[in-house]
Amino acid sequence: MKNISLALCCALLLCSCGKRIAKIETVDIVPLPASVQVSDGVFDLKKSTRICLLSDDSMLNYSVNLLNGLLDKSFGKPLAAVRADEPQAGAINIRLSDLAPEEYTLSVKPEGIDIAAGGPAGAFYAVETLRQLLPVAVARGERAGVIELPAVEIADKPFFAYRGGMLDVGRHFFDVDEVKTFIDILAMHKLNRFHWHLTEDQGWRIEIKKYPELMNTGAFRPCCSLAPDAQQPDSVPYGGYFTQDQVRDIVRYAGERFITVIPEIELPGHASAALASYQQLGCKGEGYGVENIWGVKENVYCAGKESTFEFLEDVLSEVVELFPSEYIHIGGDECPKTRWKECPYCQKRIREEKLKDEHELQSYFVQRMEKFLAGKGRRIIGWDEILEGGLSETATVMSWRGTEGGIAAAKMGNQVIMTPTTHCYLDYYPTKNTENEPQGIGGYLPARQVYSLDPYAGLNADEQKYILGVQGNLWTEFISEPDHAHYMLLPRLAAISEVGWSYDNEDRNYDDFKKRMTTLAERYDAAGYAYGKHMWTEDDAAQTAAQQQ
Ligand code: ACM
Ligand code: ZN
């Protein structure tokens, strides 16, 4: 009997679930934490290790879920999470302390792991950092009995409050699971805002109960996916939309990852899908269709008719019920004034409101929507065109046509999010050699250039206070597949994240980032995320060539 149990024990020790997975060789964390001190020794993480919650906050469960999601495949079961009054030896102890809400410390010692955070978000970020301390084999889901973690002391907090990623689901539709994967990628990079571009000329993507034609007509274009090659249109209707239940599910999913979803409902331009659904919303009142082809369209909402504002107020009333975000994005970009110049209703509005021109009419439009949203306790973000014709004192500007609009807005005392095409447009080609690349919209935006974004450039200390943060944008004219989306996002989103999180860290530099990214890229591989694998070497070659000139 004794011999049989001994044999069984040996067999268990030898089986793959008893395997010890060695600690990572170097501690490479992206974005760069404020301080990292590595020492000798390891903590042995086992399936019997307990997570001890020392503070009573149900949102700490999001950190428990994240950690268990990371370990699930290796251990085959979740770690037990318990409430405790005192830190426990050999456990992962998580407690809330008097740090800032997103700030944390993470201590890994042979005797145990201690996480202290100012709020549940900080604890979540500590676990995201812990993810990067796990051996890559664990990210690949290898079975383990013991996972070694390196002894390390980390202290960390984000520099910018707003660290965002935008996904355009108007040009190409990404379903609920695909949007959730986008959110997972934001969370992995400790980004905290998901800007969801929901309405476009080529498709209306959110259910509005009061206006069913937005879903019947506006959500579908007559033809076609158009990606990857816009030159070869097919004749297959293309589209889709998110039901309000699906929107709620996505908002909840993001919230569990400490990501606020900011919906964008475009106005007064990029409105063809809405006009196609309700023809009276346009100046002419007829002849509108959902657009098949990209570009800036002259058909925009009529700014003269009261019915336009009634429609948009109804739409926004449903939107604010779905999104708890303080900010609602109202677009404001690329609104040609051609129709307004010809429209008797718009011209009457200009006269009656004593406006100087159509630019002031746009400002009237945006400010009227801003007042409506303010009445619902919300604030607006608009693209930098909202500066034209007069900016309200309370609007937040998203600077995309360079940083100039953002600089002007900050000098006026308006809040700003920096997302210039020069550094943040992730639909641009990541390399110069585009022959074998997945299609980009054009341009050339290597990771090195993204990394060099300086959101404070051109601003004095007083003005810098108005810079809320940074954002990477993924427009999808030429991107219809998740793999393509991820390829364009990664690793450039990591560079945005490092600017957003570690802007003031004196040790931050691109070569070190690149070294740390080598390990993060292995984690992308493990997660199955496509990314620009060759980007680093080509980028180096370009840099060397530039230096030699
Ligand atoms: C934009 O890229 N049109 C904001
Ligand atoms: Zn009009």
Coordinates of C-alpha atoms and ligand atoms in Angstrom, one line a residue:
M1 CA 0.0 0.0 0.0
K2 CA 2.8 2.4 1.0
N3 CA 4.6 1.7 -2.2
I4 CA 1.5 2.4 -4.3
S5 CA 1.0 5.8 -2.6
L6 CA 4.6 6.6 -3.0
A7 CA 4.5 5.8 -6.7
L8 CA 1.3 7.8 -7.1
C9 CA 2.9 10.8 -5.4
C10 CA 6.0 10.6 -7.7
A11 CA 3.7 10.4 -10.7
L12 CA 1.8 13.5 -9.6
L13 CA 5.1 15.4 -9.0
L14 CA 6.2 14.4 -12.5
C15 CA 3.0 15.2 -14.3
S16 CA 2.9 18.5 -16.1
C17 CA 0.5 20.1 -13.5
G18 CA 3.3 19.7 -11.0
K19 CA 5.8 21.6 -13.1
R20 CA 7.8 24.5 -11.7
I21 CA 7.9 27.4 -14.2
A22 CA 11.0 29.5 -13.7
K23 CA 10.8 33.3 -13.2
I24 CA 11.3 35.7 -16.0
E25 CA 14.9 36.6 -16.7
T26 CA 14.5 40.4 -16.7
V27 CA 11.7 42.6 -15.3
D28 CA 10.3 44.5 -18.4
I29 CA 7.2 46.5 -17.6
V30 CA 5.3 48.6 -20.1
P31 CA 4.3 51.3 -19.4
L32 CA 7.4 52.1 -17.4
P33 CA 6.6 52.3 -13.7
A34 CA 7.7 55.2 -11.5
S35 CA 10.2 52.9 -9.7
V36 CA 11.2 49.3 -10.0
Q37 CA 13.7 47.6 -7.6
V38 CA 14.5 44.0 -8.4
S39 CA 16.1 41.8 -5.7
D40 CA 17.2 38.2 -5.4
G41 CA 14.7 35.5 -4.6
V42 CA 11.4 34.3 -5.8
F43 CA 7.8 34.0 -4.6
D44 CA 6.3 30.6 -5.3
L45 CA 2.8 31.0 -6.6
K46 CA 0.7 27.9 -6.3
K47 CA -2.8 26.9 -6.8
S48 CA -3.2 26.9 -3.0
T49 CA -2.0 30.5 -2.7
R50 CA -4.8 32.7 -1.4
I51 CA -5.8 36.2 -2.3
C52 CA -6.5 38.1 0.9
L53 CA -8.6 41.2 0.5
L54 CA -7.8 43.5 3.4
S55 CA -10.3 46.2 2.5
D56 CA -14.0 45.9 2.0
D57 CA -14.7 47.1 -1.5
S58 CA -16.6 44.9 -4.0
M59 CA -14.7 46.5 -6.9
L60 CA -11.5 44.7 -5.7
N61 CA -13.2 41.6 -7.1
Y62 CA -12.3 42.9 -10.6
S63 CA -8.6 42.5 -9.6
V64 CA -9.3 39.0 -8.3
N65 CA -11.0 38.1 -11.6
L66 CA -8.2 39.5 -13.6
L67 CA -5.6 37.6 -11.7
N68 CA -7.6 34.4 -11.8
G69 CA -8.1 34.9 -15.6
L70 CA -4.3 35.1 -16.0
L71 CA -3.7 31.9 -14.0
D72 CA -6.7 29.9 -14.9
K73 CA -5.2 27.7 -17.6
S74 CA -2.0 27.0 -15.7
F75 CA -3.6 26.0 -12.4
G76 CA -6.9 24.7 -13.8
K77 CA -8.8 26.4 -11.0
P78 CA -9.1 29.9 -9.5
L79 CA -7.2 31.0 -6.5
A80 CA -9.4 31.3 -3.4
A81 CA -10.1 34.9 -2.5
V82 CA -10.9 35.6 1.2
R83 CA -11.6 38.6 3.4
A84 CA -8.9 39.1 6.0
D85 CA -8.1 41.7 8.7
E86 CA -4.4 41.2 8.6
P87 CA -1.9 40.4 5.8
Q88 CA -1.4 36.7 5.6
A89 CA 2.0 35.0 5.1
G90 CA 2.4 33.3 1.7
A91 CA -0.6 35.1 0.3
I92 CA -1.4 37.8 -2.2
N93 CA -2.5 40.6 0.1
I94 CA -4.5 43.4 -1.5
R95 CA -5.4 46.5 0.5
L96 CA -6.6 50.0 -0.1
S97 CA -4.5 52.8 1.3
D98 CA -4.2 56.6 1.1
L99 CA -2.5 56.7 -2.3
A100 CA -4.2 58.4 -5.3
P101 CA -7.1 56.3 -6.8
E102 CA -5.0 54.9 -9.7
E103 CA -1.7 54.7 -7.8
Y104 CA -0.3 51.4 -6.4
T105 CA 2.7 49.7 -4.8
L106 CA 3.5 46.1 -5.5
S107 CA 5.9 44.1 -3.4
V108 CA 6.9 40.6 -4.3
K109 CA 9.0 38.8 -1.6
P110 CA 9.6 35.1 -1.0
E111 CA 7.3 35.4 2.0
G112 CA 4.4 36.9 0.1
I113 CA 2.9 39.5 -2.3
D114 CA 1.5 42.8 -1.0
I115 CA -0.5 45.2 -3.1
A116 CA -1.5 48.6 -1.8
A117 CA -3.6 50.9 -3.9
G118 CA -5.4 54.2 -3.5
G119 CA -8.6 52.7 -5.1
P120 CA -9.8 49.6 -6.8
A121 CA -8.4 50.9 -10.1
G122 CA -4.9 51.1 -8.6
A123 CA -5.2 47.5 -7.4
F124 CA -6.3 46.5 -10.9
Y125 CA -3.2 48.2 -12.4
A126 CA -1.0 46.4 -9.9
V127 CA -2.4 43.1 -11.2
E128 CA -1.8 44.3 -14.8
T129 CA 1.8 44.8 -13.7
L130 CA 1.9 41.4 -12.0
R131 CA 0.8 40.0 -15.4
Q132 CA 4.1 41.2 -16.8
L133 CA 6.0 39.5 -14.0
L134 CA 4.5 36.1 -14.8
P135 CA 6.6 33.8 -17.0
V136 CA 5.4 34.0 -20.7
A137 CA 4.7 30.3 -20.5
V138 CA 1.8 31.1 -18.1
A139 CA 0.5 33.6 -20.7
R140 CA 0.6 30.7 -23.1
G141 CA -1.5 28.7 -20.7
E142 CA 1.1 26.0 -19.8
R143 CA 0.1 23.9 -16.9
A144 CA 2.0 24.5 -13.7
G145 CA 2.3 23.4 -10.1
V146 CA 4.5 26.3 -9.1
I147 CA 5.0 29.6 -10.9
E148 CA 8.0 31.6 -9.8
L149 CA 7.7 35.4 -9.5
P150 CA 10.8 37.6 -9.2
A151 CA 11.3 39.5 -5.9
V152 CA 10.6 43.1 -6.8
E153 CA 9.4 46.4 -5.3
I154 CA 7.3 48.6 -7.7
A155 CA 5.7 52.0 -7.0
D156 CA 3.6 53.5 -9.8
K157 CA 1.0 56.0 -10.7
P158 CA -0.2 57.5 -14.0
F159 CA 0.9 60.9 -15.1
F160 CA -2.2 61.8 -17.2
A161 CA -5.8 61.3 -16.0
Y162 CA -7.0 60.6 -19.5
R163 CA -5.4 57.7 -21.4
G164 CA -7.5 56.7 -24.3
G165 CA -8.0 54.5 -27.4
M166 CA -10.6 55.2 -30.1
L167 CA -12.3 52.6 -32.3
D168 CA -14.3 53.6 -35.3
V169 CA -17.1 51.1 -35.8
G170 CA -18.9 53.3 -38.4
R171 CA -16.7 52.5 -41.4
H172 CA -16.4 48.9 -40.5
F173 CA -18.5 47.1 -37.9
F174 CA -16.8 45.2 -35.1
D175 CA -19.1 42.9 -33.1
V176 CA -19.5 42.7 -29.3
D177 CA -16.7 40.1 -28.8
E178 CA -14.3 42.1 -31.0
V179 CA -15.1 45.3 -29.1
K180 CA -14.4 43.4 -25.9
T181 CA -11.1 42.3 -27.2
F182 CA -10.3 45.9 -28.1
I183 CA -11.2 46.8 -24.5
D184 CA -8.9 43.9 -23.2
I185 CA -6.1 45.4 -25.2
L186 CA -6.7 48.9 -23.7
A187 CA -6.8 47.4 -20.2
M188 CA -3.6 45.4 -20.7
H189 CA -1.9 48.8 -21.5
K190 CA -3.5 50.5 -18.4
L191 CA -5.5 52.8 -20.6
N192 CA -8.7 54.1 -19.0
R193 CA -10.9 55.6 -21.7
F194 CA -12.6 53.9 -24.7
H195 CA -13.7 56.4 -27.2
W196 CA -16.4 54.6 -29.2
H197 CA -17.0 56.3 -32.6
L198 CA -20.6 55.1 -33.2
T199 CA -22.1 57.1 -36.0
E200 CA -20.8 57.8 -39.4
D201 CA -21.7 58.6 -43.0
Q202 CA -21.3 54.9 -43.8
G203 CA -23.3 53.5 -40.9
W204 CA -25.3 54.3 -37.7
R205 CA -24.3 51.8 -35.1
I206 CA -26.3 52.3 -31.9
E207 CA -29.9 51.3 -31.3
I208 CA -32.1 54.4 -30.6
K209 CA -35.6 53.1 -29.6
K210 CA -37.4 56.3 -30.7
Y211 CA -36.0 56.2 -34.2
P212 CA -36.2 52.7 -35.7
E213 CA -35.2 53.8 -39.2
L214 CA -31.7 54.4 -37.8
M215 CA -31.4 50.6 -37.4
N216 CA -33.5 49.6 -40.4
T217 CA -31.9 52.0 -42.9
G218 CA -29.0 53.9 -41.2
A219 CA -27.1 50.8 -40.0
F220 CA -26.6 49.4 -43.5
R221 CA -24.9 50.7 -46.6
P222 CA -26.1 49.4 -50.0
C223 CA -22.6 48.1 -50.8
C224 CA -20.0 47.1 -49.4
S225 CA -17.3 46.1 -47.0
L226 CA -14.8 47.9 -49.3
A227 CA -11.8 46.7 -47.3
P228 CA -9.1 46.0 -48.0
D229 CA -9.3 47.4 -51.5
A230 CA -11.6 50.4 -52.0
Q231 CA -11.1 50.2 -55.7
Q232 CA -13.1 47.0 -56.0
P233 CA -16.6 47.6 -54.6
D234 CA -18.9 44.6 -54.4
S235 CA -22.6 44.8 -54.3
V236 CA -23.3 43.2 -50.9
P237 CA -25.0 45.4 -48.4
Y238 CA -22.8 45.8 -45.3
G239 CA -23.6 46.9 -41.8
G240 CA -24.8 46.2 -38.3
Y241 CA -25.5 48.0 -35.0
F242 CA -25.3 47.4 -31.3
T243 CA -28.6 46.9 -29.4
Q244 CA -29.0 48.9 -26.2
D245 CA -28.5 45.6 -24.3
Q246 CA -25.2 45.0 -26.0
V247 CA -24.1 48.6 -25.3
R248 CA -24.9 48.1 -21.6
D249 CA -22.9 44.8 -21.7
I250 CA -19.9 46.6 -23.2
V251 CA -20.1 49.5 -20.8
R252 CA -20.2 47.0 -17.9
Y253 CA -17.3 45.0 -19.3
A254 CA -15.2 48.1 -19.7
G255 CA -16.2 49.3 -16.2
E256 CA -14.9 46.1 -14.7
R257 CA -11.6 47.0 -16.3
F258 CA -11.7 50.6 -15.0
I259 CA -12.3 51.9 -18.5
T260 CA -14.9 54.6 -19.1
V261 CA -16.7 54.3 -22.4
I262 CA -17.1 57.7 -24.1
P263 CA -19.6 57.5 -27.0
E264 CA -19.3 59.7 -30.0
I265 CA -22.4 60.8 -31.7
E266 CA -21.2 62.9 -34.7
L267 CA -22.8 66.2 -35.4
P268 CA -23.3 68.4 -37.4
G269 CA -21.2 66.5 -40.1
H270 CA -20.6 62.9 -40.9
A271 CA -24.4 62.5 -40.7
S272 CA -25.4 60.8 -43.9
A273 CA -26.6 57.6 -42.2
A274 CA -29.0 59.6 -40.0
L275 CA -30.1 61.7 -43.0
A276 CA -30.8 58.5 -45.0
S277 CA -33.0 57.3 -42.2
Y278 CA -34.9 60.5 -41.7
Q279 CA -34.6 62.7 -44.8
Q280 CA -36.1 65.8 -43.1
L281 CA -32.9 66.1 -41.0
G282 CA -31.0 67.4 -44.0
C283 CA -31.3 70.9 -45.5
K284 CA -32.9 69.6 -48.7
G285 CA -35.2 67.1 -47.0
E286 CA -34.7 64.4 -49.7
G287 CA -32.2 62.5 -51.7
Y288 CA -30.0 61.1 -48.9
G289 CA -28.5 57.6 -48.7
V290 CA -26.0 55.8 -46.4
E291 CA -22.7 56.5 -48.1
N292 CA -20.6 53.7 -49.6
I293 CA -17.4 55.5 -50.0
W294 CA -15.2 57.3 -47.5
G295 CA -14.4 61.0 -47.4
V296 CA -15.9 64.2 -46.2
K297 CA -19.5 64.6 -47.3
E298 CA -21.4 67.8 -48.0
N299 CA -24.7 66.5 -46.6
V300 CA -24.9 67.4 -43.0
Y301 CA -27.6 68.1 -40.4
C302 CA -29.7 71.2 -41.1
A303 CA -28.9 73.8 -38.5
G304 CA -32.0 75.8 -39.3
K305 CA -34.8 73.4 -38.6
E306 CA -35.9 72.9 -35.0
S307 CA -36.7 69.3 -35.8
T308 CA -33.0 68.6 -36.2
F309 CA -32.4 69.6 -32.6
E310 CA -35.5 67.7 -31.4
F311 CA -34.1 64.6 -33.1
L312 CA -30.6 65.0 -31.6
E313 CA -31.9 65.7 -28.2
D314 CA -34.0 62.6 -28.3
V315 CA -31.0 60.6 -29.4
L316 CA -28.7 62.0 -26.8
S317 CA -31.4 61.4 -24.1
E318 CA -31.2 57.7 -24.8
V319 CA -27.4 57.8 -25.1
V320 CA -26.9 59.4 -21.7
E321 CA -29.0 56.7 -20.1
L322 CA -26.7 54.0 -21.6
F323 CA -23.3 55.7 -20.8
P324 CA -22.4 56.9 -17.3
S325 CA -19.4 58.8 -18.7
E326 CA -19.2 62.4 -17.6
Y327 CA -18.1 63.2 -21.2
I328 CA -20.1 62.7 -24.3
H329 CA -18.2 63.2 -27.6
I330 CA -20.2 65.2 -30.2
G331 CA -17.8 65.0 -33.1
G332 CA -17.8 68.5 -34.7
D333 CA -15.1 67.7 -37.3
E334 CA -15.2 68.0 -41.1
C335 CA -18.5 69.7 -41.5
P336 CA -18.6 71.4 -45.0
K337 CA -20.8 74.5 -45.0
T338 CA -22.0 74.1 -48.6
R339 CA -25.6 73.1 -47.8
W340 CA -26.0 75.6 -45.1
K341 CA -25.0 78.4 -47.5
E342 CA -27.9 77.4 -49.8
C343 CA -30.5 76.5 -47.2
P344 CA -33.3 79.1 -46.3
Y345 CA -33.7 77.5 -42.9
C346 CA -30.0 77.8 -42.1
Q347 CA -29.8 81.3 -43.4
K348 CA -32.8 82.4 -41.4
R349 CA -31.1 81.0 -38.3
I350 CA -28.0 83.0 -39.0
R351 CA -30.0 86.2 -39.3
E352 CA -32.2 85.6 -36.3
E353 CA -29.3 84.6 -34.1
K354 CA -27.2 87.4 -35.4
L355 CA -24.4 85.1 -36.4
K356 CA -21.6 86.3 -38.6
D357 CA -21.3 83.3 -40.9
E358 CA -21.7 79.5 -41.3
H359 CA -18.7 78.9 -38.9
E360 CA -20.6 80.7 -36.2
L361 CA -23.7 78.6 -37.1
Q362 CA -21.6 75.5 -36.4
S363 CA -20.6 77.0 -33.1
Y364 CA -24.3 77.8 -32.4
F365 CA -25.1 74.1 -33.2
V366 CA -22.4 72.7 -31.0
Q367 CA -23.1 75.0 -28.1
R368 CA -26.8 74.3 -28.2
M369 CA -26.1 70.6 -27.9
E370 CA -23.6 71.3 -25.2
K371 CA -26.2 73.2 -23.2
F372 CA -28.7 70.4 -23.6
L373 CA -26.1 67.8 -22.3
A374 CA -25.1 70.1 -19.5
G375 CA -28.8 70.0 -18.4
K376 CA -28.3 66.3 -18.1
G377 CA -25.1 66.7 -16.1
R378 CA -22.7 65.9 -18.9
R379 CA -19.8 67.7 -20.6
I380 CA -18.9 67.6 -24.2
I381 CA -15.7 66.7 -26.1
G382 CA -15.4 67.8 -29.7
W383 CA -12.7 67.5 -32.4
D384 CA -10.6 70.7 -32.7
E385 CA -12.9 72.2 -35.4
I386 CA -15.2 73.2 -32.5
L387 CA -12.7 76.1 -32.0
E388 CA -13.9 77.6 -35.3
G389 CA -16.7 80.1 -35.0
G390 CA -16.3 80.3 -31.2
L391 CA -15.5 77.8 -28.5
S392 CA -17.6 77.7 -25.3
E393 CA -15.7 78.0 -22.0
T394 CA -16.6 74.5 -20.9
A395 CA -16.0 72.3 -24.0
T396 CA -13.1 69.9 -24.0
V397 CA -11.1 69.9 -27.3
M398 CA -9.6 66.8 -28.9
S399 CA -6.7 68.1 -30.9
W400 CA -6.3 66.0 -34.1
R401 CA -5.1 68.3 -36.9
G402 CA -1.7 68.6 -35.1
T403 CA -1.4 70.0 -31.6
E404 CA -2.1 73.6 -32.6
G405 CA -5.9 73.4 -31.8
G406 CA -5.1 71.9 -28.5
I407 CA -2.5 74.5 -27.7
A408 CA -5.0 77.3 -28.6
A409 CA -7.7 75.7 -26.5
A410 CA -5.4 75.2 -23.5
K411 CA -4.3 78.9 -23.7
M412 CA -8.0 79.8 -23.5
G413 CA -8.4 77.7 -20.4
N414 CA -10.3 74.8 -22.1
Q415 CA -9.4 71.2 -21.3
V416 CA -7.6 69.3 -24.1
I417 CA -6.9 65.7 -25.2
M418 CA -3.9 65.4 -27.5
T419 CA -4.4 63.0 -30.4
P420 CA -2.6 64.6 -33.4
T421 CA -2.4 62.8 -36.7
T422 CA 1.4 63.2 -36.5
H423 CA 1.7 60.9 -33.5
C424 CA -1.6 59.2 -32.7
Y425 CA -3.3 58.0 -35.9
L426 CA -2.8 54.3 -35.8
D427 CA -4.5 53.8 -39.2
Y428 CA -1.3 55.3 -40.8
Y429 CA 1.3 52.8 -42.1
P430 CA 3.7 51.8 -39.4
T431 CA 6.6 51.4 -41.8
K432 CA 7.9 53.1 -45.0
N433 CA 8.0 49.8 -46.9
T434 CA 4.3 49.4 -47.5
E435 CA 4.5 46.8 -50.3
N436 CA 3.7 43.8 -48.1
E437 CA 1.9 45.6 -45.4
P438 CA -1.8 45.3 -44.5
Q439 CA -3.5 48.4 -45.9
G440 CA -3.1 51.7 -44.1
I441 CA -5.0 54.9 -44.9
G442 CA -1.6 56.4 -46.0
G443 CA 1.0 58.3 -44.1
Y444 CA 4.0 56.9 -42.1
L445 CA 3.8 56.6 -38.4
P446 CA 6.5 54.4 -36.9
A447 CA 6.4 53.5 -33.2
R448 CA 9.4 55.8 -32.5
Q449 CA 7.4 58.8 -33.7
V450 CA 4.4 57.8 -31.6
Y451 CA 6.7 57.5 -28.6
S452 CA 8.0 61.0 -29.2
L453 CA 4.7 62.7 -28.6
D454 CA 5.0 65.6 -26.2
P455 CA 1.5 66.7 -25.1
Y456 CA 3.0 69.7 -23.2
A457 CA 5.1 71.1 -26.1
G458 CA 4.3 74.8 -26.7
L459 CA 2.6 75.3 -23.3
N460 CA 3.8 77.0 -20.1
A461 CA 3.2 75.4 -16.7
D462 CA -0.1 77.1 -16.2
E463 CA -1.4 76.1 -19.6
Q464 CA -0.2 72.5 -19.2
K465 CA -2.8 72.0 -16.4
Y466 CA -5.4 71.9 -19.1
I467 CA -4.0 68.9 -20.9
L468 CA -6.1 66.0 -19.7
G469 CA -4.1 63.4 -21.6
V470 CA -3.5 61.5 -24.8
Q471 CA -5.3 59.0 -27.1
G472 CA -4.6 56.7 -30.0
N473 CA -7.2 56.6 -32.8
L474 CA -8.1 53.6 -34.9
W475 CA -10.1 54.7 -37.9
T476 CA -11.3 51.8 -39.9
E477 CA -11.9 52.8 -43.5
F478 CA -9.4 50.2 -44.6
I479 CA -9.6 47.9 -41.6
S480 CA -12.4 45.3 -41.5
E481 CA -10.8 42.4 -39.6
P482 CA -9.8 42.2 -35.9
D483 CA -6.3 40.9 -36.8
H484 CA -5.7 43.9 -39.0
A485 CA -7.0 46.2 -36.3
H486 CA -4.6 44.6 -33.7
Y487 CA -1.7 44.8 -36.2
M488 CA -2.2 48.6 -36.6
L489 CA -2.7 49.1 -32.8
L490 CA 0.2 47.1 -31.6
P491 CA 2.9 48.0 -30.6
R492 CA 2.1 51.6 -31.2
L493 CA -0.7 51.7 -28.6
A494 CA 2.0 50.7 -26.0
A495 CA 3.9 53.8 -27.0
I496 CA 0.8 56.0 -26.4
S497 CA 0.3 54.2 -23.1
E498 CA 3.9 55.0 -22.0
V499 CA 3.5 58.7 -22.8
G500 CA 0.2 58.7 -20.9
W501 CA 1.4 56.8 -17.9
S502 CA 5.1 57.7 -17.6
Y503 CA 5.4 61.1 -19.3
D504 CA 7.5 62.6 -16.4
N505 CA 9.7 59.6 -15.7
E506 CA 13.3 60.7 -16.3
D507 CA 14.3 57.1 -17.1
R508 CA 11.9 56.9 -19.9
N509 CA 13.5 56.5 -23.3
Y510 CA 12.7 54.8 -26.6
D511 CA 15.6 52.3 -26.7
D512 CA 14.7 51.1 -23.2
F513 CA 11.0 51.0 -24.2
K514 CA 11.9 48.9 -27.3
K515 CA 13.9 46.4 -25.1
R516 CA 10.9 46.1 -22.7
M517 CA 8.6 45.7 -25.7
T518 CA 10.4 42.6 -26.8
T519 CA 9.0 40.8 -23.8
L520 CA 5.5 42.4 -24.2
A521 CA 5.5 41.2 -27.8
E522 CA 5.9 37.6 -26.6
R523 CA 2.8 38.2 -24.5
Y524 CA 1.0 39.5 -27.6
D525 CA 2.0 36.3 -29.3
A526 CA 0.6 34.3 -26.4
A527 CA -2.7 36.2 -26.5
G528 CA -2.9 35.7 -30.3
Y529 CA -2.8 39.5 -31.0
A530 CA -1.3 40.4 -34.4
Y531 CA 1.3 43.2 -34.3
G532 CA 4.0 44.8 -36.3
K533 CA 6.7 42.2 -35.6
H534 CA 9.2 43.8 -38.0
M535 CA 8.6 47.3 -36.9
W536 CA 11.6 47.6 -34.6
T537 CA 14.3 46.5 -37.1
E538 CA 12.9 48.7 -39.9
D539 CA 12.5 51.5 -37.5
D540 CA 16.2 51.1 -36.5
A541 CA 17.3 51.1 -40.1
A542 CA 15.3 54.3 -40.8
Q543 CA 16.9 56.0 -37.7
T544 CA 20.4 55.0 -38.7
A545 CA 19.8 56.3 -42.2
A546 CA 18.5 59.6 -40.8
Q547 CA 21.5 60.0 -38.5
Q548 CA 23.9 59.4 -41.5
Q549 CA 22.3 62.1 -43.6
Ligands
ACM1 C1 -10.9 63.1 -37.7 O1 -9.9 62.4 -37.9 N1 -11.7 63.5 -38.7 C2 -11.3 63.6 -36.4
ZN2 ZN -30.4 73.9 -43.4

